[in-house]
Amino acid sequence: MSRCLAYRAIDHVVLERGEVAHTWRTERWDSLRLLTPNWQSRLPGSSYQGDDPDGYRTIPQVIAFIENYAKAISAPVRTHTTVTLLRRNDDGYLVRTDRADWQCRALVLASGACNIARVPAFAKQVPPSIACVTAQQYRNPNQLADGGVLVAGASASGTQIACEIARSGRPVMLAVGEHIRAPRMYRGKDLQWWMDAAGVLDERYDQVDDIGRARRVPSLQLAGTSDRSTLDLNVLTDLGVVLVGRFAGLADGKAQFAGSLRNMCAMSDLKMGRLLETIDAFARASGLDGTVERAYRLPPTRVADNPPLTMDLARHNIRTIIWCTGYRPDYGWLEVPVLDHKGMIRHDGGITASPGLYLMGAPFMRRRKSTLIDGAGDDAREISAHLASYIGAGAPRSIALEHAR
Ligand SMILES: Cc1cc2nc3c(=O)[nH]c(=O)nc-3n(C[C@H](O)[C@H](O)[C@H](O)COP(=O)(O)OP(=O)(O)OC[C@H]3O[C@@H](n4cnc5c(N)ncnc54)[C@H](O)[C@@H]3O)c2cc1C
């Protein structure tokens, strides 16, 4: 967004509570690699120039990539500046920070979609002998007590963390709710390549039937590894991970798991099949059929005949629960009435009902790829165009940002 505002000669600042790439420095586990290949993290005016376009960035590489981009575009970032209040006033918006107040005519909320780990309310009833860790707090298996681990949630974070802990030798149980299975490679190419080429990631928010539902869809079960292998529930079962249904409750130290495991897996296989059909249709229509591997399908997800519906956590020596049950944004500082009853910003493709107030980085904000680094560019180009016309910047002009204190 900063690059797009600069391009339009719109005077702006970027307020950041930590360092550039703060969330990548503080909220990710050690072994995480992007699940998107290097070529796919395109930002306005920047594309991958290295010699490993199909590799997956490590966390230090992601930090360096974002830092270098901020430097290259001379983004006017004010680090260690936490926004503590945002209020509308006659001149636009008052932005209070722990350092100074700012007055601006327009404002882009780009504080992230994943500030707080979503944890079910019954987590409060977990016995004190069991440590609870969220995906944001998890770093590596060494931080965990010896003994069994229950991982709740089987999307990208949950499957990757369950895999790593199982490989460390600990018994792992994975509570599986709604998830979307996806092969890493399909017909000889990265799944992300197919989704990009076939236009799946460019699908717009105003073209899908139920955008509310589309925005809640969990992340694909993908991992970025050097062997480009698929990470799905069958792989985890082969590693000894025990699959149970969605973690639905807890009473007297006994975990309750939903009886929907088989259904959830069947739905996930079905959704994967639909995605692969879209890709096959694209390959056919674009004349790629003869040049890539033939279409194929993975065997269905294997599910035990009678997965347990309850489990005494202590008796099964579960010492840690890792909540990989999603994330939500934190707008505790926002005093502009644009939140819905769930605390999410109401918006139309990133444009809120409060004039001059915009959003970035929200799931499926304008396109399916809005969730990804790669989606920020197109969103920023369109939102900055709207913002420019709002402030009357037909010809470049300044937002007139100034210190109020
Ligand atoms: C575990 C995980 C893995 C992911 N893997 C991938 C991947 O492989 N590929 C991919 O493309 N995308 C991935 N994503 C998504 C990716 O993180 C987002 O697309 C991207 O980070 C969005 O950038 P952002 O700047 O909108 O949000 P963020 O990266 O969350 O940045 C928001 C910034 O706002 C700051 N901030 C928050 N509140 C305040 C405040 N009150 N005052 C001042 N500053 C504040 C934060 O410190 C932070 O630096 C992943 C996300 C997660 C959680």
Coordinates of C-alpha atoms and ligand atoms in Angstrom, one line a residue:
M1 CA 0.0 0.0 0.0
S2 CA 2.8 2.4 0.8
R3 CA 4.3 1.7 -2.6
C4 CA 1.0 2.4 -4.3
L5 CA 0.4 5.6 -2.3
A6 CA 3.9 6.8 -3.1
Y7 CA 3.3 6.1 -6.8
R8 CA 0.3 8.5 -6.6
A9 CA 2.4 11.0 -4.7
I10 CA 0.1 10.7 -1.7
D11 CA 1.8 11.8 1.5
H12 CA 1.6 9.0 4.1
V13 CA 3.3 7.2 7.0
V14 CA 3.2 3.6 8.0
L15 CA 2.9 3.1 11.8
E16 CA 4.3 -0.2 13.1
R17 CA 4.2 -1.4 16.7
G18 CA 7.4 -3.4 16.3
E19 CA 10.0 -3.8 13.6
V20 CA 9.2 -4.2 9.9
A21 CA 7.9 -7.8 9.4
H22 CA 7.0 -7.9 13.1
T23 CA 4.6 -10.8 12.9
W24 CA 7.2 -12.9 11.1
R25 CA 9.7 -12.2 13.8
T26 CA 7.5 -12.9 16.8
E27 CA 4.6 -15.1 15.9
R28 CA 5.9 -18.0 13.8
W29 CA 7.4 -21.4 14.7
D30 CA 11.1 -22.0 13.9
S31 CA 10.8 -24.5 11.1
L32 CA 8.0 -22.7 9.2
R33 CA 8.5 -22.1 5.6
L34 CA 6.1 -20.2 3.4
L35 CA 3.7 -22.6 1.7
T36 CA 3.8 -20.3 -1.4
P37 CA 6.8 -20.7 -3.7
N38 CA 9.3 -17.9 -4.0
W39 CA 8.1 -16.7 -7.4
Q40 CA 4.6 -16.2 -5.9
S41 CA 5.5 -13.5 -3.4
R42 CA 5.2 -10.7 -5.9
L43 CA 4.8 -7.1 -4.6
P44 CA 4.2 -3.9 -6.6
G45 CA 7.3 -3.3 -8.6
S46 CA 9.1 -6.4 -7.3
S47 CA 9.3 -10.0 -8.4
Y48 CA 11.6 -12.9 -7.4
Q49 CA 15.1 -12.6 -9.0
G50 CA 16.9 -15.4 -7.2
D51 CA 17.9 -18.8 -8.5
D52 CA 15.3 -20.9 -6.6
P53 CA 11.9 -19.7 -7.8
D54 CA 10.2 -22.9 -6.8
G55 CA 11.6 -23.0 -3.3
Y56 CA 9.8 -21.9 -0.1
R57 CA 11.2 -19.1 2.0
T58 CA 12.3 -19.8 5.6
I59 CA 11.3 -17.3 8.3
P60 CA 14.6 -15.4 8.2
Q61 CA 14.3 -15.2 4.4
V62 CA 10.7 -13.8 4.7
I63 CA 11.9 -11.2 7.2
A64 CA 14.8 -10.2 4.9
F65 CA 12.5 -10.1 1.9
I66 CA 10.0 -7.8 3.6
E67 CA 12.8 -5.6 5.1
N68 CA 14.5 -5.3 1.7
Y69 CA 11.3 -4.3 0.0
A70 CA 10.5 -1.7 2.6
K71 CA 14.0 -0.3 2.1
A72 CA 13.8 -0.5 -1.7
I73 CA 10.6 1.5 -1.8
S74 CA 11.7 3.9 1.0
A75 CA 8.5 3.1 2.9
P76 CA 8.1 5.9 5.6
V77 CA 7.8 3.4 8.4
R78 CA 7.6 4.6 12.0
T79 CA 8.7 1.5 14.0
H80 CA 7.9 0.9 17.7
T81 CA 4.8 3.0 17.4
T82 CA 1.6 1.3 18.6
V83 CA -1.7 2.6 17.5
T84 CA -3.8 2.8 20.7
L85 CA -6.9 4.5 19.4
L86 CA -8.5 5.5 16.1
R87 CA -11.4 7.9 16.1
R88 CA -13.2 9.8 13.4
N89 CA -13.4 13.6 13.7
D90 CA -14.3 16.6 11.5
D91 CA -10.9 16.5 9.7
G92 CA -10.8 12.8 9.0
Y93 CA -9.2 10.5 11.6
L94 CA -7.4 11.0 14.8
V95 CA -4.8 8.3 15.3
R96 CA -3.5 8.0 18.9
T97 CA -0.2 6.1 19.4
D98 CA 2.0 5.5 22.3
R99 CA 4.4 8.1 20.9
A100 CA 2.3 10.9 19.3
D101 CA -1.1 11.7 17.8
W102 CA -1.6 11.9 14.1
Q103 CA -4.4 13.5 12.1
C104 CA -5.1 12.2 8.7
R105 CA -7.8 12.4 6.0
A106 CA -7.7 8.8 5.0
L107 CA -6.5 5.7 6.7
V108 CA -5.7 2.1 5.8
L109 CA -6.1 -0.6 8.4
A110 CA -3.3 -3.0 7.7
S111 CA -2.8 -4.3 11.2
G112 CA -3.2 -8.0 10.1
A113 CA -5.9 -10.6 10.1
C114 CA -4.1 -13.0 12.5
N115 CA -3.3 -10.9 15.6
I116 CA -5.0 -13.2 18.1
A117 CA -5.2 -17.0 18.2
R118 CA -8.8 -18.3 18.2
V119 CA -9.2 -20.7 21.1
P120 CA -12.5 -22.2 22.1
A121 CA -14.1 -21.0 25.4
F122 CA -13.8 -24.5 27.0
A123 CA -10.0 -24.2 26.9
K124 CA -10.4 -22.5 30.3
Q125 CA -11.3 -25.9 31.7
V126 CA -8.1 -27.6 30.6
P127 CA -6.6 -29.1 33.9
P128 CA -3.5 -27.1 35.1
S129 CA -1.3 -30.2 34.6
I130 CA -1.7 -29.8 30.8
A131 CA 0.1 -26.9 29.1
C132 CA -1.8 -25.0 26.5
V133 CA 0.1 -23.4 23.6
T134 CA -1.3 -21.6 20.5
A135 CA 0.2 -21.9 17.0
Q136 CA 1.5 -18.3 17.6
Q137 CA 3.3 -19.4 20.8
Y138 CA 4.7 -22.7 19.5
R139 CA 8.3 -22.6 18.4
N140 CA 9.6 -26.2 18.3
P141 CA 9.1 -29.6 20.0
N142 CA 11.9 -28.9 22.6
Q143 CA 9.7 -26.3 24.3
L144 CA 7.1 -29.0 25.1
A145 CA 7.0 -31.3 28.2
D146 CA 7.7 -35.0 27.5
G147 CA 4.6 -37.0 26.9
G148 CA 1.6 -36.9 24.5
V149 CA 0.5 -33.8 22.6
L150 CA -3.1 -33.1 21.4
V151 CA -3.1 -30.8 18.4
A152 CA -6.5 -29.2 17.7
G153 CA -7.1 -28.1 14.1
A154 CA -5.9 -29.7 10.9
S155 CA -5.3 -26.9 8.5
A156 CA -1.9 -25.6 7.4
S157 CA -0.6 -24.8 10.9
G158 CA -2.1 -27.8 12.7
T159 CA -0.9 -30.4 10.2
Q160 CA 2.6 -28.9 10.0
I161 CA 3.0 -28.7 13.8
A162 CA 1.5 -32.2 14.3
C163 CA 4.0 -33.6 11.7
E164 CA 7.0 -31.9 13.4
I165 CA 6.1 -33.1 16.9
A166 CA 5.4 -36.7 15.7
R167 CA 8.8 -36.7 14.1
S168 CA 10.3 -35.6 17.4
G169 CA 9.1 -39.0 18.8
R170 CA 6.2 -37.8 20.9
P171 CA 2.8 -39.4 20.6
V172 CA 0.5 -37.0 18.8
M173 CA -3.3 -36.9 18.5
L174 CA -4.8 -34.6 15.9
A175 CA -8.4 -33.3 16.4
V176 CA -9.7 -32.7 12.9
G177 CA -12.5 -30.3 12.0
E178 CA -13.2 -28.7 8.7
H179 CA -10.1 -28.7 6.5
I180 CA -9.1 -28.7 2.8
R181 CA -6.7 -31.4 1.6
A182 CA -4.4 -30.4 -1.2
P183 CA -1.5 -32.1 -3.0
R184 CA 1.7 -30.1 -3.0
M185 CA 2.5 -31.1 -6.5
Y186 CA -0.1 -32.0 -9.2
R187 CA 0.7 -33.2 -12.7
G188 CA 4.3 -32.2 -12.2
K189 CA 3.7 -28.6 -11.1
D190 CA 3.2 -26.9 -7.8
L191 CA -0.5 -26.6 -6.8
Q192 CA 0.0 -22.9 -6.3
W193 CA 1.2 -22.6 -9.9
W194 CA -2.0 -24.3 -11.1
M195 CA -4.2 -22.2 -8.9
D196 CA -2.5 -19.0 -10.1
A197 CA -2.5 -20.0 -13.8
A198 CA -6.1 -21.3 -13.8
G199 CA -7.3 -18.0 -12.2
V200 CA -8.5 -19.6 -9.0
L201 CA -6.6 -17.2 -6.9
D202 CA -7.8 -14.2 -8.9
E203 CA -11.5 -15.0 -8.3
R204 CA -13.1 -11.8 -7.0
Y205 CA -15.1 -11.3 -3.9
D206 CA -18.1 -10.1 -5.9
Q207 CA -18.1 -13.2 -8.0
V208 CA -18.5 -15.9 -5.4
D209 CA -22.0 -17.0 -4.2
D210 CA -21.4 -16.7 -0.4
I211 CA -18.5 -14.4 0.3
G212 CA -19.1 -14.6 4.1
R213 CA -18.5 -18.4 3.9
A214 CA -15.6 -18.0 1.5
R215 CA -13.9 -15.7 3.9
R216 CA -14.1 -18.3 6.7
V217 CA -12.7 -21.2 4.6
P218 CA -9.6 -22.6 6.3
S219 CA -6.1 -22.6 4.8
L220 CA -5.2 -25.4 2.4
Q221 CA -3.3 -28.3 4.0
L222 CA 0.0 -27.3 2.3
A223 CA 3.5 -27.1 3.6
G224 CA 6.7 -25.7 2.0
T225 CA 9.4 -28.4 2.3
S226 CA 12.6 -29.0 0.3
D227 CA 11.3 -32.4 -0.9
R228 CA 8.0 -30.7 -2.1
S229 CA 6.0 -33.5 -0.5
T230 CA 2.3 -33.5 0.3
L231 CA 1.3 -33.2 3.9
D232 CA -2.2 -34.7 4.4
L233 CA -3.9 -36.8 7.0
N234 CA -2.8 -40.0 5.4
V235 CA 0.9 -38.9 5.7
L236 CA 0.3 -38.1 9.4
T237 CA -1.4 -41.4 10.0
D238 CA 1.6 -43.1 8.5
L239 CA 3.8 -41.2 11.0
G240 CA 1.7 -42.6 13.8
V241 CA -0.5 -39.5 14.5
V242 CA -3.9 -40.6 15.8
L243 CA -6.8 -38.8 14.2
V244 CA -9.9 -37.9 16.2
G245 CA -12.9 -35.6 15.5
R246 CA -13.1 -31.9 16.1
F247 CA -12.3 -31.0 19.7
A248 CA -15.8 -30.1 20.8
G249 CA -15.6 -29.8 24.6
L250 CA -14.0 -30.7 27.9
A251 CA -15.6 -32.0 31.1
D252 CA -13.9 -33.4 34.2
G253 CA -10.6 -33.8 32.4
K254 CA -12.2 -35.7 29.6
A255 CA -12.0 -34.3 26.0
Q256 CA -15.0 -34.7 23.8
F257 CA -14.5 -35.1 20.1
A258 CA -17.2 -34.6 17.4
G259 CA -18.4 -37.7 15.7
S260 CA -18.0 -36.0 12.3
L261 CA -14.4 -37.1 11.5
R262 CA -15.4 -39.4 8.6
N263 CA -17.7 -36.7 7.1
M264 CA -15.1 -34.0 7.5
C265 CA -12.5 -36.1 5.7
A266 CA -15.0 -37.1 2.9
M267 CA -15.9 -33.4 2.5
S268 CA -12.3 -32.5 2.3
D269 CA -11.5 -35.2 -0.3
L270 CA -14.5 -33.9 -2.3
K271 CA -13.4 -30.3 -2.2
M272 CA -9.9 -31.3 -3.3
G273 CA -11.4 -33.3 -6.1
R274 CA -13.4 -30.2 -7.2
L275 CA -10.2 -28.1 -7.2
L276 CA -8.3 -30.7 -9.2
E277 CA -11.3 -30.9 -11.7
T278 CA -11.0 -27.1 -12.2
I279 CA -7.3 -27.5 -12.8
D280 CA -7.8 -30.4 -15.3
A281 CA -10.4 -28.3 -17.2
F282 CA -7.9 -25.4 -17.3
A283 CA -5.1 -27.8 -18.6
R284 CA -7.5 -29.1 -21.3
A285 CA -8.7 -25.7 -22.3
S286 CA -5.3 -24.1 -22.4
G287 CA -3.7 -26.9 -24.4
L288 CA -1.4 -28.0 -21.6
D289 CA -2.8 -31.5 -21.4
G290 CA -0.2 -33.1 -23.6
T291 CA 2.7 -31.3 -22.0
V292 CA 2.1 -32.1 -18.4
E293 CA 1.6 -35.4 -16.5
R294 CA -1.8 -37.1 -16.8
A295 CA -4.6 -36.3 -14.4
Y296 CA -4.7 -38.5 -11.3
R297 CA -6.3 -38.6 -7.8
L298 CA -4.9 -39.3 -4.4
P299 CA -6.4 -42.3 -2.5
P300 CA -9.2 -41.2 -0.1
T301 CA -8.3 -40.1 3.4
R302 CA -8.1 -43.2 5.7
V303 CA -10.2 -42.9 8.9
A304 CA -10.3 -45.5 11.7
D305 CA -13.6 -47.4 12.1
N306 CA -14.4 -46.0 15.5
P307 CA -12.3 -43.0 16.4
P308 CA -12.7 -42.2 20.1
L309 CA -15.4 -39.6 21.1
T310 CA -14.1 -39.0 24.5
M311 CA -10.7 -39.3 26.1
D312 CA -9.3 -38.9 29.6
L313 CA -6.4 -36.6 28.9
A314 CA -4.4 -37.5 32.0
R315 CA -4.9 -41.2 31.5
H316 CA -3.6 -40.9 27.9
N317 CA -0.6 -38.9 29.2
I318 CA -1.5 -35.8 27.2
R319 CA 0.8 -33.1 28.6
T320 CA 0.3 -30.4 26.0
I321 CA -2.6 -29.1 23.9
I322 CA -1.7 -27.0 20.9
W323 CA -4.5 -24.8 19.6
C324 CA -4.3 -24.5 15.8
T325 CA -7.8 -23.4 15.6
G326 CA -7.3 -20.2 13.6
Y327 CA -6.7 -16.5 14.2
R328 CA -8.6 -13.3 14.4
P329 CA -7.7 -9.6 14.1
D330 CA -7.5 -7.3 17.1
Y331 CA -9.3 -4.1 16.7
G332 CA -9.5 -3.2 20.4
W333 CA -8.2 0.3 19.6
L334 CA -10.8 1.0 16.9
E335 CA -13.5 3.5 17.9
V336 CA -15.0 3.9 14.5
P337 CA -18.3 1.9 14.2
V338 CA -17.3 -0.4 11.4
L339 CA -17.2 -3.7 13.3
D340 CA -19.8 -6.5 13.0
H341 CA -21.1 -8.5 16.0
K342 CA -18.1 -10.8 15.7
G343 CA -15.6 -8.0 15.8
M344 CA -14.7 -8.2 12.1
I345 CA -14.6 -5.1 9.9
R346 CA -17.7 -4.7 7.7
H347 CA -16.4 -3.8 4.2
D348 CA -17.0 -4.0 0.5
G349 CA -13.8 -5.2 -1.0
G350 CA -11.7 -3.4 1.6
I351 CA -13.8 -0.2 1.5
T352 CA -15.6 0.5 4.8
A353 CA -18.8 2.6 5.3
S354 CA -16.7 5.2 7.1
P355 CA -15.5 7.5 4.4
G356 CA -11.7 7.4 3.9
L357 CA -11.3 4.3 6.0
Y358 CA -9.9 1.2 4.2
L359 CA -8.8 -2.3 5.0
M360 CA -5.9 -4.4 3.7
G361 CA -4.7 -8.0 4.4
A362 CA -8.2 -9.5 5.2
P363 CA -9.1 -13.0 4.0
F364 CA -10.6 -12.9 0.5
M365 CA -10.8 -9.1 0.8
R366 CA -11.0 -8.5 -3.0
R367 CA -9.7 -11.8 -4.4
R368 CA -9.1 -15.3 -3.1
K369 CA -5.4 -14.4 -3.1
S370 CA -6.0 -11.4 -0.7
T371 CA -5.1 -13.9 2.1
L372 CA -1.6 -14.3 0.6
I373 CA 1.4 -11.9 0.4
D374 CA 0.9 -12.2 -3.4
G375 CA -2.6 -10.8 -3.2
A376 CA -1.5 -7.5 -1.5
G377 CA -0.3 -5.9 -4.7
D378 CA -3.6 -6.0 -6.7
D379 CA -5.6 -5.1 -3.6
A380 CA -3.4 -2.1 -2.8
R381 CA -3.5 -0.8 -6.4
E382 CA -7.3 -0.8 -6.4
I383 CA -7.8 0.5 -2.8
S384 CA -5.2 3.3 -3.3
A385 CA -7.1 4.3 -6.5
H386 CA -10.3 4.6 -4.4
L387 CA -8.5 6.4 -1.7
A388 CA -6.9 8.9 -4.2
S389 CA -10.3 9.8 -5.6
Y390 CA -11.7 10.1 -2.1
I391 CA -9.1 12.7 -1.1
G392 CA -9.5 14.3 -4.4
A393 CA -6.1 13.4 -5.7
G394 CA -7.0 13.4 -9.4
A395 CA -3.7 15.0 -9.7
P396 CA -1.2 13.9 -7.0
R397 CA -1.8 15.8 -3.7
S398 CA -1.0 15.4 -0.1
I399 CA -3.2 13.8 2.6
A400 CA -1.8 16.5 4.9
L401 CA -0.6 14.3 7.6
E402 CA 0.6 16.2 10.5
H403 CA 1.5 15.8 14.1
A404 CA -1.3 17.0 16.4
R405 CA 0.8 16.6 19.5
Ligands
LIG1 C1 1.2 -19.1 10.3 C2 1.0 -18.3 9.0 C3 1.6 -18.7 7.8 C4 1.4 -18.0 6.6 N1 2.0 -18.5 5.5 C5 1.9 -17.8 4.4 C6 2.5 -18.2 3.2 O1 3.1 -19.2 3.1 N2 2.4 -17.4 2.0 C7 1.7 -16.3 2.0 O2 1.6 -15.6 1.0 N3 1.0 -15.9 3.2 C8 1.1 -16.6 4.3 N4 0.5 -16.2 5.4 C9 -0.4 -15.0 5.3 C10 0.5 -13.7 5.5 O3 0.9 -13.7 6.8 C11 -0.4 -12.6 5.1 O4 -0.7 -12.6 3.8 C12 0.5 -11.3 5.3 O5 1.2 -11.3 6.4 C13 -0.4 -10.1 5.4 O6 0.3 -9.0 5.7 P1 -0.2 -7.8 6.5 O7 0.8 -6.7 6.4 O8 -1.6 -7.5 6.0 O9 -0.4 -8.4 8.0 P2 0.7 -8.7 9.1 O10 1.8 -9.4 8.4 O11 0.0 -9.4 10.2 O12 1.2 -7.3 9.5 C14 0.4 -6.5 10.3 C15 1.4 -5.5 11.0 O13 0.6 -4.6 11.8 C16 1.3 -4.4 13.0 N5 0.3 -3.9 14.0 C17 -0.8 -4.6 14.5 N6 -1.5 -3.9 15.3 C18 -0.9 -2.7 15.4 C19 -1.1 -1.5 16.2 N7 -2.2 -1.4 17.0 N8 -0.3 -0.4 16.0 C20 0.8 -0.6 15.2 N9 1.1 -1.7 14.4 C21 0.2 -2.7 14.6 C22 1.9 -5.7 13.4 O14 2.9 -5.6 14.3 C23 2.3 -6.2 12.0 O15 3.6 -5.9 11.7 C24 0.6 -16.9 6.6 C25 0.0 -16.4 7.8 C26 0.2 -17.1 9.0 C27 -0.5 -16.6 10.3

